[in-house]
Each structure stands twice: as structure tokens, then as C-alpha cells.
C-alpha positions as a LaTeX table, in Angstrom:
\begin{tabular}{lrrr}
\hline
Residue & $x$ (\AA) & $y$ (\AA) & $z$ (\AA) \\
\hline
Unk1 & $-4.19$ & $-65.61$ & $-3.68$ \\
Unk2 & $-3.49$ & $-62.21$ & $-2.04$ \\
Unk3 & 0.03 & $-61.10$ & $-1.18$ \\
Unk4 & 1.34 & $-60.79$ & 2.31 \\
Unk5 & 1.02 & $-57.06$ & 2.50 \\
Unk6 & $-2.63$ & $-57.27$ & 1.16 \\
Unk7 & $-3.45$ & $-59.85$ & 3.93 \\
Unk8 & $-1.83$ & $-57.71$ & 6.63 \\
Unk9 & $-3.90$ & $-54.66$ & 5.46 \\
Unk10 & $-7.04$ & $-56.79$ & 5.42 \\
Unk11 & $-6.37$ & $-58.05$ & 9.03 \\
Unk12 & $-5.70$ & $-54.48$ & 10.19 \\
Unk13 & $-9.16$ & $-53.37$ & 8.98 \\
Unk14 & $-10.99$ & $-56.19$ & 10.68 \\
Unk15 & $-12.41$ & $-55.92$ & 14.22 \\
Unk16 & $-9.87$ & $-58.42$ & 15.53 \\
Unk17 & $-7.00$ & $-56.49$ & 13.81 \\
Unk18 & $-8.23$ & $-53.15$ & 15.26 \\
Unk19 & $-8.41$ & $-54.62$ & 18.72 \\
Unk20 & $-4.82$ & $-56.14$ & 18.36 \\
Unk21 & $-3.47$ & $-52.68$ & 17.17 \\
Unk22 & $-5.05$ & $-50.92$ & 20.12 \\
Unk23 & $-3.51$ & $-53.44$ & 22.60 \\
Unk24 & $-0.19$ & $-53.00$ & 21.00 \\
Unk25 & $-0.45$ & $-49.21$ & 21.23 \\
Unk26 & $-1.37$ & $-49.31$ & 24.88 \\
Unk27 & 1.54 & $-51.83$ & 25.56 \\
Unk28 & 3.94 & $-49.50$ & 23.74 \\
Unk29 & 2.89 & $-46.60$ & 25.86 \\
Unk30 & 3.81 & $-48.36$ & 29.08 \\
Unk31 & 7.42 & $-47.62$ & 30.04 \\
Unk32 & 8.07 & $-51.11$ & 31.40 \\
Unk33 & 6.71 & $-52.84$ & 28.23 \\
Unk34 & 8.75 & $-50.42$ & 26.06 \\
Unk35 & 11.88 & $-51.36$ & 27.87 \\
Unk36 & 10.99 & $-55.03$ & 27.60 \\
Unk37 & 10.64 & $-54.74$ & 23.95 \\
Unk38 & 13.85 & $-52.91$ & 23.53 \\
Unk39 & 15.60 & $-55.63$ & 25.35 \\
Unk40 & 14.02 & $-58.24$ & 23.19 \\
Unk41 & 14.88 & $-56.38$ & 20.01 \\
Unk42 & 18.52 & $-55.90$ & 21.07 \\
Unk43 & 18.86 & $-59.50$ & 21.81 \\
Unk44 & 17.33 & $-60.47$ & 18.40 \\
Unk45 & 19.65 & $-58.05$ & 16.67 \\
Unk46 & 22.89 & $-59.28$ & 18.36 \\
Unk47 & 22.23 & $-62.77$ & 17.19 \\
Unk48 & 22.94 & $-61.94$ & 13.55 \\
\hline
\end{tabular}
């Protein structure tokens, strides 16, 4: 059974993984999405 990292690499090389990575890059370049992600991360960090 492949490890988690190996499975992530395998997914990233697949067509679906490449599509997902492209969508994430486009979302990250949008200033509103970037701010939304920063708010979410700060909320998650503050819970610990």
C-alpha cells in the first residue's frame, strides 16, 4: 500500500490532479479568494 505522500504525487500527475492544481492556482491569484483563504487560515490557527 503506497504511503500518503506517494498517493498525493500520483494524484498530482493525473489529469484530474492537474486540473485541480490549475483551478487552485487561478483561485489563489484572485485577490478576493486570497483574502478569503487568509481569513479561513487565521480562524483555523486561532482555534489551537
